[in-house]
């Protein structure tokens, strides 16, 4: 993941912005070099006191620390990414993104560059009660959200996905989720017959066919649930809920977690244009102009909606074609070979 931190910080430096307009660039703090790692990392939420601690270790004159520092530097030297290498990574990523958006190569590209069908960020006028479901690992969250302008009141609960369900059938997985939704709604005092809109955040590669429809491409993060790949996961959850007589759910959106992250940040600050996840896996989305996405123009042009769309890059697959071999270390190769999916999701194994 070392390259990921380097790359993300580069997004916030004047020389590293790939797709952000000038008005979206971050302003450096006073007396701070805008191209420094500390400035960049600070802008993506790394605390400055942590950076100071790291810096003091590597600049201390203490003999014991100096000796340890040299040993650490010898081991970690292979993880150092030069600016030239970082520029190579950036160029390779932009090339992969363009291929994923092209009409000719889009279906076969490593980076799927999937449309989210979300065409705008919140404008501050949203209101009402909503359910939110966030599935992306061994646990999932259910939230009851009350929106009023730029204010949001949230109540939530985390539920576990047992290993037998992670390795079981799709019917059992979605039945388990529906059962948890019903219990949560009851605990929150939601009347049994009340219809509530639900947004479903599904953090696995999914080819969306609309705002409320998407087919699973493949499981990641240790899931191997049968009967789901190629199926509409939103429809499967809806069927599980409909089999119960204590749920009345209106499915309003199927989102990737990166899209959910972007939208949540934009709810507070609507100039947000990029969402990034670094957790069990890593992924990013961003707002793209339709004229830079040839594969979507025939479907979405002249539909009366904004001429932009949030693109889910699925950049966990970046490097699966070998385009990142020049930064692999022996440790990266060992980690990849010991994973459950050697050769896949290479950028996550780095």
CSV table of C-alpha atoms in Angstrom, one decimal:
chain,number,residue,atom,x,y,z
A,1,UNK,CA,0.0,0.0,0.0
A,2,UNK,CA,3.1,2.3,0.1
A,3,UNK,CA,2.5,3.4,-3.5
A,4,UNK,CA,-1.1,4.2,-2.6
A,5,UNK,CA,-0.2,6.8,0.0
A,6,UNK,CA,2.3,8.3,-2.3
A,7,UNK,CA,-0.2,8.5,-5.1
A,8,UNK,CA,-3.0,9.9,-3.0
A,9,UNK,CA,-0.8,12.6,-1.7
A,10,UNK,CA,0.2,13.5,-5.2
A,11,UNK,CA,-3.5,14.2,-6.1
A,12,UNK,CA,-3.3,17.2,-3.8
A,13,UNK,CA,0.0,18.7,-5.1
A,14,UNK,CA,0.1,21.2,-8.0
A,15,UNK,CA,2.2,18.8,-10.2
A,16,UNK,CA,0.1,15.7,-9.4
A,17,UNK,CA,-3.5,16.7,-10.1
A,18,UNK,CA,-4.8,14.5,-12.8
A,19,UNK,CA,-8.4,15.5,-13.2
A,20,UNK,CA,-9.2,18.2,-10.7
A,21,UNK,CA,-9.9,21.7,-11.9
A,22,UNK,CA,-7.9,24.7,-10.5
A,23,UNK,CA,-10.8,25.7,-8.3
A,24,UNK,CA,-10.8,22.3,-6.6
A,25,UNK,CA,-7.1,22.3,-5.6
A,26,UNK,CA,-6.4,22.4,-1.9
A,27,UNK,CA,-4.9,25.6,-0.5
A,28,UNK,CA,-1.8,25.1,1.6
A,29,UNK,CA,-1.6,26.4,5.1
A,30,UNK,CA,0.5,29.4,5.8
A,31,UNK,CA,4.3,28.8,6.0
A,32,UNK,CA,3.8,25.3,4.6
A,33,UNK,CA,5.4,24.0,1.4
A,34,UNK,CA,2.3,22.9,-0.7
A,35,UNK,CA,4.4,20.1,-2.4
A,36,UNK,CA,5.7,18.6,0.8
A,37,UNK,CA,4.5,15.2,2.0
A,38,UNK,CA,3.4,16.7,5.3
A,39,UNK,CA,1.2,19.2,3.5
A,40,UNK,CA,-0.3,16.5,1.2
A,41,UNK,CA,-0.8,13.9,3.9
A,42,UNK,CA,-2.4,16.5,6.1
A,43,UNK,CA,-4.9,17.3,3.4
A,44,UNK,CA,-6.1,13.7,3.3
A,45,UNK,CA,-6.6,13.4,7.0
A,46,UNK,CA,-3.2,12.2,8.4
A,47,UNK,CA,-2.6,13.9,11.7
A,48,UNK,CA,0.3,16.3,11.9
A,49,UNK,CA,1.4,15.0,15.3
A,50,UNK,CA,1.9,11.6,13.8
A,51,UNK,CA,4.0,13.1,11.0
A,52,UNK,CA,6.0,15.0,13.6
A,53,UNK,CA,6.8,11.9,15.5
A,54,UNK,CA,7.9,10.1,12.4
A,55,UNK,CA,10.1,13.0,11.4
A,56,UNK,CA,11.7,13.3,14.8
A,57,UNK,CA,12.7,9.6,14.7
A,58,UNK,CA,14.4,10.0,11.4
A,59,UNK,CA,16.2,13.2,12.3
A,60,UNK,CA,17.2,12.5,15.9
A,61,UNK,CA,20.9,12.7,16.9
A,62,UNK,CA,20.4,10.0,19.6
A,63,UNK,CA,23.1,7.3,18.9
A,64,UNK,CA,20.7,4.3,19.6
A,65,UNK,CA,18.0,5.8,17.4
A,66,UNK,CA,20.6,6.5,14.7
A,67,UNK,CA,21.8,2.9,14.7
A,68,UNK,CA,18.2,1.6,14.6
A,69,UNK,CA,17.4,4.1,11.9
A,70,UNK,CA,20.2,2.8,9.6
A,71,UNK,CA,19.0,-0.8,10.0
A,72,UNK,CA,15.4,0.2,9.2
A,73,UNK,CA,16.5,2.2,6.2
A,74,UNK,CA,18.4,-0.8,4.8
A,75,UNK,CA,15.3,-3.0,5.1
A,76,UNK,CA,12.9,-0.4,3.8
A,77,UNK,CA,15.1,1.0,1.0
A,78,UNK,CA,13.2,-1.1,-1.5
A,79,UNK,CA,10.0,0.6,-0.5
A,80,UNK,CA,11.2,4.0,-1.4
A,81,UNK,CA,9.4,5.4,-4.4
A,82,UNK,CA,11.2,8.2,-6.2
A,83,UNK,CA,9.3,11.1,-7.9
A,84,UNK,CA,10.2,9.6,-11.3
A,85,UNK,CA,8.7,6.2,-10.3
A,86,UNK,CA,5.6,8.0,-8.9
A,87,UNK,CA,5.2,9.8,-12.2
A,88,UNK,CA,5.3,6.4,-14.0
A,89,UNK,CA,2.6,5.1,-11.7
A,90,UNK,CA,0.5,8.2,-12.4
A,91,UNK,CA,1.0,7.9,-16.1
A,92,UNK,CA,0.1,4.1,-16.0
A,93,UNK,CA,-3.0,4.9,-13.9
A,94,UNK,CA,-4.3,7.6,-16.2
A,95,UNK,CA,-3.7,5.4,-19.3
A,96,UNK,CA,-5.7,2.6,-17.5
A,97,UNK,CA,-8.5,5.0,-16.7
A,98,UNK,CA,-8.7,6.3,-20.2
A,99,UNK,CA,-8.8,2.7,-21.5
A,100,UNK,CA,-11.6,1.8,-19.1
A,101,UNK,CA,-13.7,4.8,-20.3
A,102,UNK,CA,-13.1,4.1,-24.0
A,103,UNK,CA,-15.7,2.5,-26.2
A,104,UNK,CA,-13.2,0.2,-27.8
A,105,UNK,CA,-11.4,-1.2,-24.7
A,106,UNK,CA,-13.8,-0.5,-21.9
A,107,UNK,CA,-15.1,-4.1,-21.5
A,108,UNK,CA,-11.7,-5.7,-21.4
A,109,UNK,CA,-9.8,-3.0,-19.5
A,110,UNK,CA,-8.2,-3.7,-16.1
A,111,UNK,CA,-9.8,-0.7,-14.6
A,112,UNK,CA,-13.5,-1.2,-15.2
A,113,UNK,CA,-14.4,2.5,-14.7
A,114,UNK,CA,-17.9,1.6,-13.8
A,115,UNK,CA,-20.7,4.2,-14.0
A,116,UNK,CA,-22.5,4.8,-10.7
A,117,UNK,CA,-25.5,6.5,-12.4
A,118,UNK,CA,-25.1,9.2,-9.7
A,119,UNK,CA,-25.2,12.5,-11.7
A,120,UNK,CA,-25.0,15.1,-9.0
A,121,UNK,CA,-23.9,15.6,-5.3
A,122,UNK,CA,-26.3,16.8,-2.6
A,123,UNK,CA,-27.4,20.4,-2.7
A,124,UNK,CA,-28.5,20.8,0.9
A,125,UNK,CA,-32.2,20.6,0.2
A,126,UNK,CA,-32.6,16.9,1.0
A,127,UNK,CA,-34.9,15.9,3.9
A,128,UNK,CA,-36.7,12.9,5.4
A,129,UNK,CA,-36.1,9.6,7.0
A,130,UNK,CA,-33.9,6.9,5.3
A,131,UNK,CA,-32.4,3.5,5.9
A,132,UNK,CA,-28.8,2.9,4.8
A,133,UNK,CA,-27.2,-0.5,4.5
A,134,UNK,CA,-23.4,-0.8,4.1
A,135,UNK,CA,-22.0,-4.2,3.2
A,136,UNK,CA,-18.3,-4.5,2.5
A,137,UNK,CA,-16.6,-7.0,4.7
A,138,UNK,CA,-17.1,-9.4,7.6
A,139,UNK,CA,-19.4,-6.8,9.3
A,140,UNK,CA,-22.1,-4.6,7.9
A,141,UNK,CA,-23.9,-1.5,9.2
A,142,UNK,CA,-27.5,-0.5,9.2
A,143,UNK,CA,-28.4,3.2,9.8
A,144,UNK,CA,-31.5,5.2,10.3
A,145,UNK,CA,-30.8,8.6,9.0
A,146,UNK,CA,-32.9,11.7,9.4
A,147,UNK,CA,-31.9,14.5,7.0
A,148,UNK,CA,-32.8,18.2,7.3
A,149,UNK,CA,-30.8,20.5,5.1
A,150,UNK,CA,-27.1,20.1,5.9
A,151,UNK,CA,-27.9,18.4,9.2
A,152,UNK,CA,-28.1,14.6,9.6
A,153,UNK,CA,-29.1,12.6,12.7
A,154,UNK,CA,-27.9,9.1,12.5
A,155,UNK,CA,-28.5,6.0,14.6
A,156,UNK,CA,-26.8,2.8,13.6
A,157,UNK,CA,-25.8,-0.7,14.5
A,158,UNK,CA,-23.1,-3.1,13.3
A,159,UNK,CA,-23.9,-6.7,12.4
A,160,UNK,CA,-21.5,-9.7,11.9
A,161,UNK,CA,-21.4,-11.9,8.8
A,162,UNK,CA,-20.6,-15.4,10.0
A,163,UNK,CA,-18.0,-17.3,8.1
A,164,UNK,CA,-20.5,-20.0,7.1
A,165,UNK,CA,-22.6,-17.3,5.4
A,166,UNK,CA,-19.6,-15.7,3.7
A,167,UNK,CA,-19.0,-19.2,2.1
A,168,UNK,CA,-22.6,-20.2,1.7
A,169,UNK,CA,-25.4,-19.3,-0.7
A,170,UNK,CA,-26.6,-16.0,-1.9
A,171,UNK,CA,-30.1,-16.8,-0.6
A,172,UNK,CA,-28.7,-17.3,2.9
A,173,UNK,CA,-26.6,-14.2,2.8
A,174,UNK,CA,-29.4,-11.8,1.8
A,175,UNK,CA,-31.9,-13.6,4.1
A,176,UNK,CA,-29.5,-12.9,7.0
A,177,UNK,CA,-29.2,-9.2,6.0
A,178,UNK,CA,-33.0,-8.9,5.7
A,179,UNK,CA,-33.4,-10.4,9.1
A,180,UNK,CA,-31.0,-7.9,10.6
A,181,UNK,CA,-32.8,-5.0,8.8
A,182,UNK,CA,-36.1,-6.1,10.3
A,183,UNK,CA,-34.6,-6.4,13.8
A,184,UNK,CA,-33.0,-3.0,13.5
A,185,UNK,CA,-36.2,-1.3,12.3
A,186,UNK,CA,-38.1,-2.8,15.2
A,187,UNK,CA,-35.5,-1.6,17.7
A,188,UNK,CA,-35.7,1.9,16.3
A,189,UNK,CA,-39.5,1.9,16.7
A,190,UNK,CA,-40.2,2.1,12.9
A,191,UNK,CA,-43.9,1.1,12.5
A,192,UNK,CA,-44.3,-2.3,10.8
A,193,UNK,CA,-46.2,-0.9,7.8
A,194,UNK,CA,-44.2,2.2,7.2
A,195,UNK,CA,-42.4,2.3,3.9
A,196,UNK,CA,-38.8,3.6,4.2
A,197,UNK,CA,-36.4,4.4,1.3
A,198,UNK,CA,-33.2,2.4,1.5
A,199,UNK,CA,-29.7,3.2,0.1
A,200,UNK,CA,-27.6,0.0,-0.4
A,201,UNK,CA,-23.8,0.5,-0.3
A,202,UNK,CA,-22.3,-2.6,-1.8
A,203,UNK,CA,-18.5,-2.6,-1.6
A,204,UNK,CA,-17.7,-5.2,-4.3
A,205,UNK,CA,-17.1,-4.9,-8.0
A,206,UNK,CA,-20.5,-4.5,-9.5
A,207,UNK,CA,-21.6,-3.6,-13.1
A,208,UNK,CA,-24.5,-1.2,-12.6
A,209,UNK,CA,-27.3,-1.1,-15.0
A,210,UNK,CA,-29.1,1.8,-13.4
A,211,UNK,CA,-29.3,3.6,-10.0
A,212,UNK,CA,-31.1,0.7,-8.4
A,213,UNK,CA,-29.7,-2.3,-10.3
A,214,UNK,CA,-26.2,-3.8,-10.5
A,215,UNK,CA,-24.8,-7.2,-11.3
A,216,UNK,CA,-21.9,-8.6,-9.2
A,217,UNK,CA,-18.7,-9.0,-11.2
A,218,UNK,CA,-16.8,-11.0,-8.6
A,219,UNK,CA,-16.4,-11.4,-4.9
A,220,UNK,CA,-13.4,-9.9,-3.0
A,221,UNK,CA,-12.3,-9.5,0.6
A,222,UNK,CA,-12.7,-13.2,1.4
A,223,UNK,CA,-16.3,-13.7,0.3
A,224,UNK,CA,-17.1,-16.7,-1.9
A,225,UNK,CA,-20.9,-16.7,-1.8
A,226,UNK,CA,-22.4,-19.0,-4.4
A,227,UNK,CA,-25.2,-18.0,-6.9
A,228,UNK,CA,-24.4,-14.3,-6.8
A,229,UNK,CA,-21.8,-13.5,-9.5
A,230,UNK,CA,-23.6,-12.2,-12.6
A,231,UNK,CA,-26.8,-11.6,-10.6
A,232,UNK,CA,-28.5,-8.3,-9.6
A,233,UNK,CA,-27.6,-8.0,-5.9
A,234,UNK,CA,-30.2,-5.3,-5.3
A,235,UNK,CA,-32.9,-7.6,-6.7
A,236,UNK,CA,-31.6,-10.4,-4.5
A,237,UNK,CA,-31.8,-8.2,-1.4
A,238,UNK,CA,-35.3,-7.0,-2.4
A,239,UNK,CA,-36.5,-10.5,-2.9
A,240,UNK,CA,-35.2,-11.4,0.6
A,241,UNK,CA,-37.0,-8.5,2.1
A,242,UNK,CA,-40.2,-9.2,0.2
A,243,UNK,CA,-40.3,-12.7,1.6
A,244,UNK,CA,-40.9,-11.2,5.0
A,245,UNK,CA,-44.2,-9.6,6.2
A,246,UNK,CA,-42.5,-7.1,8.5
A,247,UNK,CA,-40.5,-5.1,6.0
A,248,UNK,CA,-41.7,-2.5,3.5
A,249,UNK,CA,-38.6,-1.2,1.8
A,250,UNK,CA,-38.3,1.2,-1.2
A,251,UNK,CA,-34.9,0.6,-2.8
A,252,UNK,CA,-33.7,4.0,-4.1
A,253,UNK,CA,-30.0,3.6,-4.8
A,254,UNK,CA,-27.3,1.0,-5.1
A,255,UNK,CA,-23.9,2.5,-4.4
A,256,UNK,CA,-20.2,1.4,-4.2
A,257,UNK,CA,-18.7,2.5,-0.9
A,258,UNK,CA,-16.4,5.0,-2.6
A,259,UNK,CA,-19.5,6.7,-4.1
A,260,UNK,CA,-21.1,6.6,-0.7
A,261,UNK,CA,-18.0,8.3,0.8
A,262,UNK,CA,-18.0,11.0,-1.9
A,263,UNK,CA,-21.7,11.7,-1.4
A,264,UNK,CA,-21.4,11.8,2.4
A,265,UNK,CA,-18.5,14.3,2.2
A,266,UNK,CA,-20.3,16.3,-0.4
A,267,UNK,CA,-23.4,16.5,1.9
A,268,UNK,CA,-21.2,18.7,4.2
A,269,UNK,CA,-19.1,20.3,1.4
A,270,UNK,CA,-20.5,20.0,-2.1
A,271,UNK,CA,-17.2,20.8,-3.8
A,272,UNK,CA,-16.0,17.3,-3.0
A,273,UNK,CA,-15.1,15.5,-6.2
A,274,UNK,CA,-13.2,12.4,-5.2
A,275,UNK,CA,-14.0,9.5,-2.8
A,276,UNK,CA,-11.2,7.1,-1.6
A,277,UNK,CA,-11.4,4.0,0.5
A,278,UNK,CA,-8.3,2.3,2.1
A,279,UNK,CA,-9.4,-0.6,4.3
A,280,UNK,CA,-9.8,-4.3,3.7
A,281,UNK,CA,-9.3,-3.3,0.1
A,282,UNK,CA,-8.8,0.1,-1.7
A,283,UNK,CA,-10.8,1.9,-4.3
A,284,UNK,CA,-11.6,5.4,-5.6
A,285,UNK,CA,-14.3,7.2,-7.4
A,286,UNK,CA,-14.5,10.7,-8.9
A,287,UNK,CA,-16.9,13.0,-10.8
A,288,UNK,CA,-16.2,12.7,-14.5
A,289,UNK,CA,-17.4,14.8,-17.5
A,290,UNK,CA,-19.4,12.7,-19.9
A,291,UNK,CA,-17.4,13.9,-22.9
A,292,UNK,CA,-14.4,12.1,-21.4
A,293,UNK,CA,-16.3,8.8,-21.1
A,294,UNK,CA,-17.0,7.7,-24.7
A,295,UNK,CA,-18.5,4.3,-23.6
A,296,UNK,CA,-21.3,6.1,-21.8
A,297,UNK,CA,-22.1,8.9,-24.3
A,298,UNK,CA,-24.7,7.0,-26.4
A,299,UNK,CA,-26.6,5.8,-23.3
A,300,UNK,CA,-26.5,9.1,-21.3
A,301,UNK,CA,-26.1,12.0,-23.7
A,302,UNK,CA,-29.0,14.4,-24.1
A,303,UNK,CA,-31.0,12.7,-21.3
A,304,UNK,CA,-31.7,16.1,-19.6
A,305,UNK,CA,-29.5,15.3,-16.6
A,306,UNK,CA,-26.2,17.0,-15.7
A,307,UNK,CA,-23.4,16.2,-18.1
A,308,UNK,CA,-21.2,14.5,-15.5
A,309,UNK,CA,-21.3,11.2,-13.6
A,310,UNK,CA,-19.5,9.6,-10.7
A,311,UNK,CA,-17.2,6.9,-12.0
A,312,UNK,CA,-16.2,3.9,-9.8
A,313,UNK,CA,-12.7,3.2,-10.9
A,314,UNK,CA,-12.3,-0.2,-9.2
A,315,UNK,CA,-8.6,0.6,-9.0
A,316,UNK,CA,-7.9,-2.4,-6.8
A,317,UNK,CA,-7.2,-4.2,-10.1
A,318,UNK,CA,-4.7,-1.6,-11.2
A,319,UNK,CA,-1.5,-3.5,-12.1
A,320,UNK,CA,-3.2,-6.9,-12.8
A,321,UNK,CA,-1.9,-6.6,-16.3
A,322,UNK,CA,1.7,-6.2,-15.1
A,323,UNK,CA,1.8,-2.4,-15.5
A,324,UNK,CA,3.2,-2.0,-11.9
A,325,UNK,CA,5.9,-4.7,-12.1
A,326,UNK,CA,8.5,-1.9,-12.0
A,327,UNK,CA,7.7,-1.2,-8.3
A,328,UNK,CA,7.2,-4.7,-7.1
A,329,UNK,CA,9.5,-5.9,-4.3
A,330,UNK,CA,10.2,-9.5,-3.2
A,331,UNK,CA,7.9,-8.9,-0.3
A,332,UNK,CA,5.1,-7.8,-2.7
A,333,UNK,CA,5.5,-11.0,-4.7
A,334,UNK,CA,5.6,-13.2,-1.6
A,335,UNK,CA,2.4,-11.5,-0.3
A,336,UNK,CA,0.7,-11.9,-3.6
A,337,UNK,CA,1.6,-15.6,-3.9
A,338,UNK,CA,0.3,-16.3,-0.4
A,339,UNK,CA,-3.0,-14.5,-1.0
A,340,UNK,CA,-6.3,-16.3,-1.9
A,341,UNK,CA,-6.2,-14.6,-5.3
A,342,UNK,CA,-2.6,-14.6,-6.7
A,343,UNK,CA,-2.2,-12.1,-9.6
A,344,UNK,CA,-5.5,-10.3,-8.9
A,345,UNK,CA,-6.1,-7.1,-7.1
A,346,UNK,CA,-2.4,-6.5,-7.2
A,347,UNK,CA,-2.4,-2.9,-6.0
A,348,UNK,CA,-4.0,-4.1,-2.8
A,349,UNK,CA,-1.2,-6.6,-2.3
A,350,UNK,CA,1.5,-3.9,-2.6
